[in-house]
Every structure is written in C-alpha cells, then in structure tokens.
mmCIF file of C-alpha atoms in Angstrom:
data_model
loop_
_atom_site.group_PDB
_atom_site.id
_atom_site.type_symbol
_atom_site.label_atom_id
_atom_site.label_comp_id
_atom_site.label_asym_id
_atom_site.label_seq_id
_atom_site.Cartn_x
_atom_site.Cartn_y
_atom_site.Cartn_z
ATOM 1 C CA MET Z 1 -168.557 -231.813 63.587
ATOM 2 C CA GLN Z 2 -166.521 -230.276 66.031
ATOM 3 C CA PRO Z 3 -168.126 -227.629 68.645
ATOM 4 C CA LEU Z 4 -167.257 -224.235 67.844
ATOM 5 C CA ASN Z 5 -166.757 -221.281 69.748
ATOM 6 C CA LEU Z 6 -170.540 -219.645 68.501
ATOM 7 C CA PRO Z 7 -173.509 -220.555 70.424
ATOM 8 C CA THR Z 8 -175.265 -223.630 68.970
ATOM 9 C CA TYR Z 9 -177.953 -223.611 66.144
ATOM 10 C CA PRO Z 10 -180.241 -225.920 65.109
ATOM 11 C CA PHE Z 11 -179.715 -226.875 61.667
ATOM 12 C CA LYS Z 12 -181.443 -228.888 58.823
ATOM 13 C CA LEU Z 13 -178.838 -231.830 57.817
ATOM 14 C CA LYS Z 14 -179.303 -234.574 55.657
ATOM 15 C CA SER Z 15 -177.123 -237.564 53.828
ATOM 16 C CA ASN Z 16 -176.788 -238.423 50.074
ATOM 17 C CA GLU Z 17 -174.334 -241.412 48.677
ATOM 18 C CA LYS Z 18 -171.131 -239.884 49.377
ATOM 19 C CA HIS Z 19 -172.068 -236.254 51.648
ATOM 20 C CA THR Z 20 -173.674 -234.853 54.898
ATOM 21 C CA LEU Z 21 -175.226 -231.720 53.753
ATOM 22 C CA ILE Z 22 -176.407 -228.578 55.495
ATOM 23 C CA PHE Z 23 -179.166 -226.297 54.307
ATOM 24 C CA ASP Z 24 -178.022 -222.891 53.894
ATOM 25 C CA GLU Z 25 -180.827 -220.782 54.593
ATOM 26 C CA LEU Z 26 -179.205 -217.613 52.860
ATOM 27 C CA ARG Z 27 -178.947 -219.857 49.603
ATOM 28 C CA LYS Z 28 -181.887 -221.669 49.775
ATOM 29 C CA LYS Z 29 -180.039 -224.830 49.523
ATOM 30 C CA TYR Z 30 -178.416 -227.396 50.471
ATOM 31 C CA MET Z 31 -174.482 -227.305 51.028
ATOM 32 C CA VAL Z 32 -171.592 -230.107 51.593
ATOM 33 C CA LEU Z 33 -170.558 -230.250 55.111
ATOM 34 C CA THR Z 34 -167.153 -229.284 55.581
ATOM 35 C CA PRO Z 35 -165.314 -227.829 58.261
ATOM 36 C CA GLU Z 36 -165.507 -224.625 56.517
ATOM 37 C CA GLU Z 37 -168.671 -224.637 56.287
ATOM 38 C CA TRP Z 38 -169.855 -225.346 59.655
ATOM 39 C CA VAL Z 39 -167.845 -222.748 60.392
ATOM 40 C CA ARG Z 40 -169.543 -220.371 57.718
ATOM 41 C CA GLN Z 41 -172.833 -221.295 58.821
ATOM 42 C CA HIS Z 42 -172.137 -220.768 62.274
ATOM 43 C CA PHE Z 43 -171.199 -217.200 61.725
ATOM 44 C CA VAL Z 44 -173.981 -216.397 59.483
ATOM 45 C CA GLN Z 45 -176.541 -217.537 62.305
ATOM 46 C CA TYR Z 46 -174.608 -215.532 65.441
ATOM 47 C CA LEU Z 47 -175.030 -212.786 63.091
ATOM 48 C CA ILE Z 48 -178.572 -212.693 61.905
ATOM 49 C CA GLN Z 49 -179.951 -214.415 66.060
ATOM 50 C CA GLN Z 50 -177.070 -212.630 68.280
ATOM 51 C CA LYS Z 51 -175.816 -209.009 66.733
ATOM 52 C CA ASN Z 52 -179.625 -208.718 64.616
ATOM 53 C CA TYR Z 53 -178.025 -208.477 61.349
ATOM 54 C CA PRO Z 54 -180.535 -208.567 58.716
ATOM 55 C CA ALA Z 55 -180.560 -211.365 56.492
ATOM 56 C CA SER Z 56 -181.301 -209.409 53.549
ATOM 57 C CA LEU Z 57 -177.691 -208.032 53.586
ATOM 58 C CA ILE Z 58 -175.703 -211.021 54.280
ATOM 59 C CA GLY Z 59 -174.395 -212.197 51.087
ATOM 60 C CA ILE Z 60 -172.634 -216.098 50.986
ATOM 61 C CA GLU Z 61 -169.476 -216.239 48.820
ATOM 62 C CA LYS Z 62 -169.611 -213.169 46.875
ATOM 63 C CA GLN Z 63 -167.194 -213.212 44.159
ATOM 64 C CA LEU Z 64 -164.805 -210.609 43.517
ATOM 65 C CA THR Z 65 -161.641 -209.798 41.088
ATOM 66 C CA VAL Z 66 -158.102 -209.568 43.085
ATOM 67 C CA ASN Z 67 -155.270 -209.338 41.270
ATOM 68 C CA ASN Z 68 -156.806 -210.583 37.942
ATOM 69 C CA LEU Z 69 -157.890 -213.696 39.768
ATOM 70 C CA LYS Z 70 -161.936 -214.308 40.510
ATOM 71 C CA LYS Z 71 -161.821 -214.860 44.264
ATOM 72 C CA ARG Z 72 -164.688 -215.078 46.894
ATOM 73 C CA THR Z 73 -165.449 -213.758 50.270
ATOM 74 C CA ASP Z 74 -166.667 -216.402 52.679
ATOM 75 C CA ILE Z 75 -169.590 -214.043 54.950
ATOM 76 C CA LEU Z 76 -170.212 -210.110 52.783
ATOM 77 C CA ILE Z 77 -172.630 -207.671 54.647
ATOM 78 C CA PHE Z 78 -173.369 -204.923 53.365
ATOM 79 C CA ASN Z 79 -174.995 -201.520 54.386
ATOM 80 C CA THR Z 80 -178.682 -199.882 54.021
ATOM 81 C CA ASN Z 81 -176.951 -198.325 50.526
ATOM 82 C CA GLY Z 82 -175.297 -202.036 49.023
ATOM 83 C CA LYS Z 83 -172.192 -200.710 50.199
ATOM 84 C CA PRO Z 84 -169.599 -203.807 51.597
ATOM 85 C CA ASP Z 85 -169.647 -203.204 55.348
ATOM 86 C CA ILE Z 86 -168.226 -206.435 57.199
ATOM 87 C CA ILE Z 87 -165.805 -209.248 55.274
ATOM 88 C CA VAL Z 88 -166.065 -212.304 57.327
ATOM 89 C CA GLU Z 89 -162.935 -214.980 56.200
ATOM 90 C CA CYS Z 90 -163.539 -218.312 57.679
ATOM 91 C CA LYS Z 91 -160.858 -221.385 58.038
ATOM 92 C CA ALA Z 92 -162.169 -224.396 58.977
ATOM 93 C CA PRO Z 93 -161.612 -225.675 62.912
ATOM 94 C CA HIS Z 94 -158.393 -227.164 62.306
ATOM 95 C CA ILE Z 95 -156.659 -224.240 60.703
ATOM 96 C CA PRO Z 96 -154.840 -221.633 62.642
ATOM 97 C CA ILE Z 97 -155.199 -217.630 62.057
ATOM 98 C CA THR Z 98 -152.139 -216.403 60.722
ATOM 99 C CA GLN Z 99 -150.602 -213.654 59.254
ATOM 100 C CA ASN Z 100 -151.591 -214.931 55.597
ATOM 101 C CA THR Z 101 -155.614 -214.803 56.993
ATOM 102 C CA PHE Z 102 -155.385 -211.650 57.752
ATOM 103 C CA ASP Z 103 -153.448 -210.881 54.446
ATOM 104 C CA GLN Z 104 -155.766 -212.411 52.217
ATOM 105 C CA ILE Z 105 -158.503 -210.670 54.259
ATOM 106 C CA ALA Z 106 -156.420 -207.381 53.154
ATOM 107 C CA ARG Z 107 -156.714 -208.183 49.655
ATOM 108 C CA TYR Z 108 -160.047 -208.469 49.956
ATOM 109 C CA ASN Z 109 -160.531 -205.367 51.513
ATOM 110 C CA LEU Z 110 -158.846 -203.093 48.777
ATOM 111 C CA LYS Z 111 -161.736 -203.887 46.193
ATOM 112 C CA LEU Z 112 -164.289 -203.335 48.939
ATOM 113 C CA ASN Z 113 -163.799 -200.917 50.861
ATOM 114 C CA ALA Z 114 -165.845 -202.433 54.134
ATOM 115 C CA SER Z 115 -165.155 -200.843 57.061
ATOM 116 C CA ILE Z 116 -165.032 -204.217 59.599
ATOM 117 C CA LEU Z 117 -163.153 -207.072 58.879
ATOM 118 C CA VAL Z 118 -163.612 -210.552 60.565
ATOM 119 C CA VAL Z 119 -161.799 -213.630 61.040
ATOM 120 C CA THR Z 120 -162.424 -216.925 62.120
ATOM 121 C CA ASN Z 121 -161.968 -220.895 62.254
ATOM 122 C CA GLY Z 122 -164.909 -221.213 64.495
ATOM 123 C CA LEU Z 123 -162.694 -221.418 67.460
ATOM 124 C CA SER Z 124 -160.737 -217.936 67.523
ATOM 125 C CA HIS Z 125 -162.280 -215.124 66.015
ATOM 126 C CA PHE Z 126 -160.432 -211.805 65.282
ATOM 127 C CA PHE Z 127 -162.514 -207.966 64.713
ATOM 128 C CA CYS Z 128 -160.748 -204.921 62.836
ATOM 129 C CA LYS Z 129 -162.248 -202.160 62.338
ATOM 130 C CA LEU Z 130 -161.067 -199.626 59.386
ATOM 131 C CA ASP Z 131 -158.925 -196.499 61.256
ATOM 132 C CA THR Z 132 -158.823 -194.725 57.796
ATOM 133 C CA LYS Z 133 -156.882 -191.610 59.514
ATOM 134 C CA ASN Z 134 -153.938 -193.444 60.392
ATOM 135 C CA GLU Z 135 -154.143 -195.923 57.540
ATOM 136 C CA THR Z 136 -154.553 -198.839 60.174
ATOM 137 C CA TYR Z 137 -156.964 -201.376 61.572
ATOM 138 C CA VAL Z 138 -158.057 -201.408 65.317
ATOM 139 C CA PHE Z 139 -158.734 -204.902 67.151
ATOM 140 C CA LEU Z 140 -162.165 -204.833 68.758
ATOM 141 C CA ARG Z 141 -163.292 -206.940 71.469
ATOM 142 C CA GLU Z 142 -166.024 -208.294 69.379
ATOM 143 C CA LEU Z 143 -168.208 -207.238 66.870
ATOM 144 C CA PRO Z 144 -170.931 -204.556 66.934
ATOM 145 C CA ASP Z 145 -174.349 -205.581 67.121
ATOM 146 C CA TYR Z 146 -176.018 -204.030 64.026
ATOM 147 C CA LYS Z 147 -177.577 -200.283 63.992
ATOM 148 C CA ILE Z 148 -179.490 -199.123 61.283
#
C-alpha cells in the first residue's frame, strides 16, 4: 500500500485466497485491505497514539440515516457523555478531497451535531471546528489533542 502523510504503524496483515487483510483493533477482526481501509486504520492509530484519544471513545462505521438513506461514518469519536464529538471521513489516497467530500460530512453532521469534522485521504487532512455563534466552520491547522 501507498505511504501516507501519517506516522507508520505495525499493523497485523494476512492474506486469504482473494485479499490482503488488516486487523482492526477496534472491531477486533480482520478487514479487507482497501486503500480507504488503509487510510482509516492509519488515522485511528494516529488518534490513539499521537492525539491520545481513548480507543473506547472511537467508533468505526457507525450507521446513521440521512434523508431516509442508511449511511455510515468512517470514524466517529464520542465525548465522555456518549455524544458525537468528531466525525472523520476517510477517502482512498487517489481520491481528491473536494467540495462533495465536505458536503457529505456536513450532511452527516446535520444528524450528529459533532463539534469537529475531519476529512482525509491519508495525504491531505482538513480539520474544521463548528462555530455555532456564526453558523460556520473554522479550519484548524491540526486536530486538537484529546482532553477530558
């Protein structure tokens, strides 16, 4: 898989007759190693190891309904009260981050009301904080470290 603009981590990989698999520590199972999964697994480890987010507050592919359609968030980080705090949308490295990507995560946030949105393709990362007073988003240079 392609190197990403994230630290490297010692992932558990294995192969079956059709695919290479990567072990997802949060879901406790091997997943097919797609380019998007490669980004997701790196970003989860970045959250835990570099930004100190507790693994217990991180959800992978949590389902929600938007306009009567079932959707899934790539990564959802909850606060200690169990409310969504950060939504992360992961794309494969070859997928450019566009306005459509931001529109997608914004639609998810209409349901979830998270305070921070993250969009990444593993090479480029965008962090936005909701400014409720002005009803807009403010871009951040980096994701804040976890604080209780």
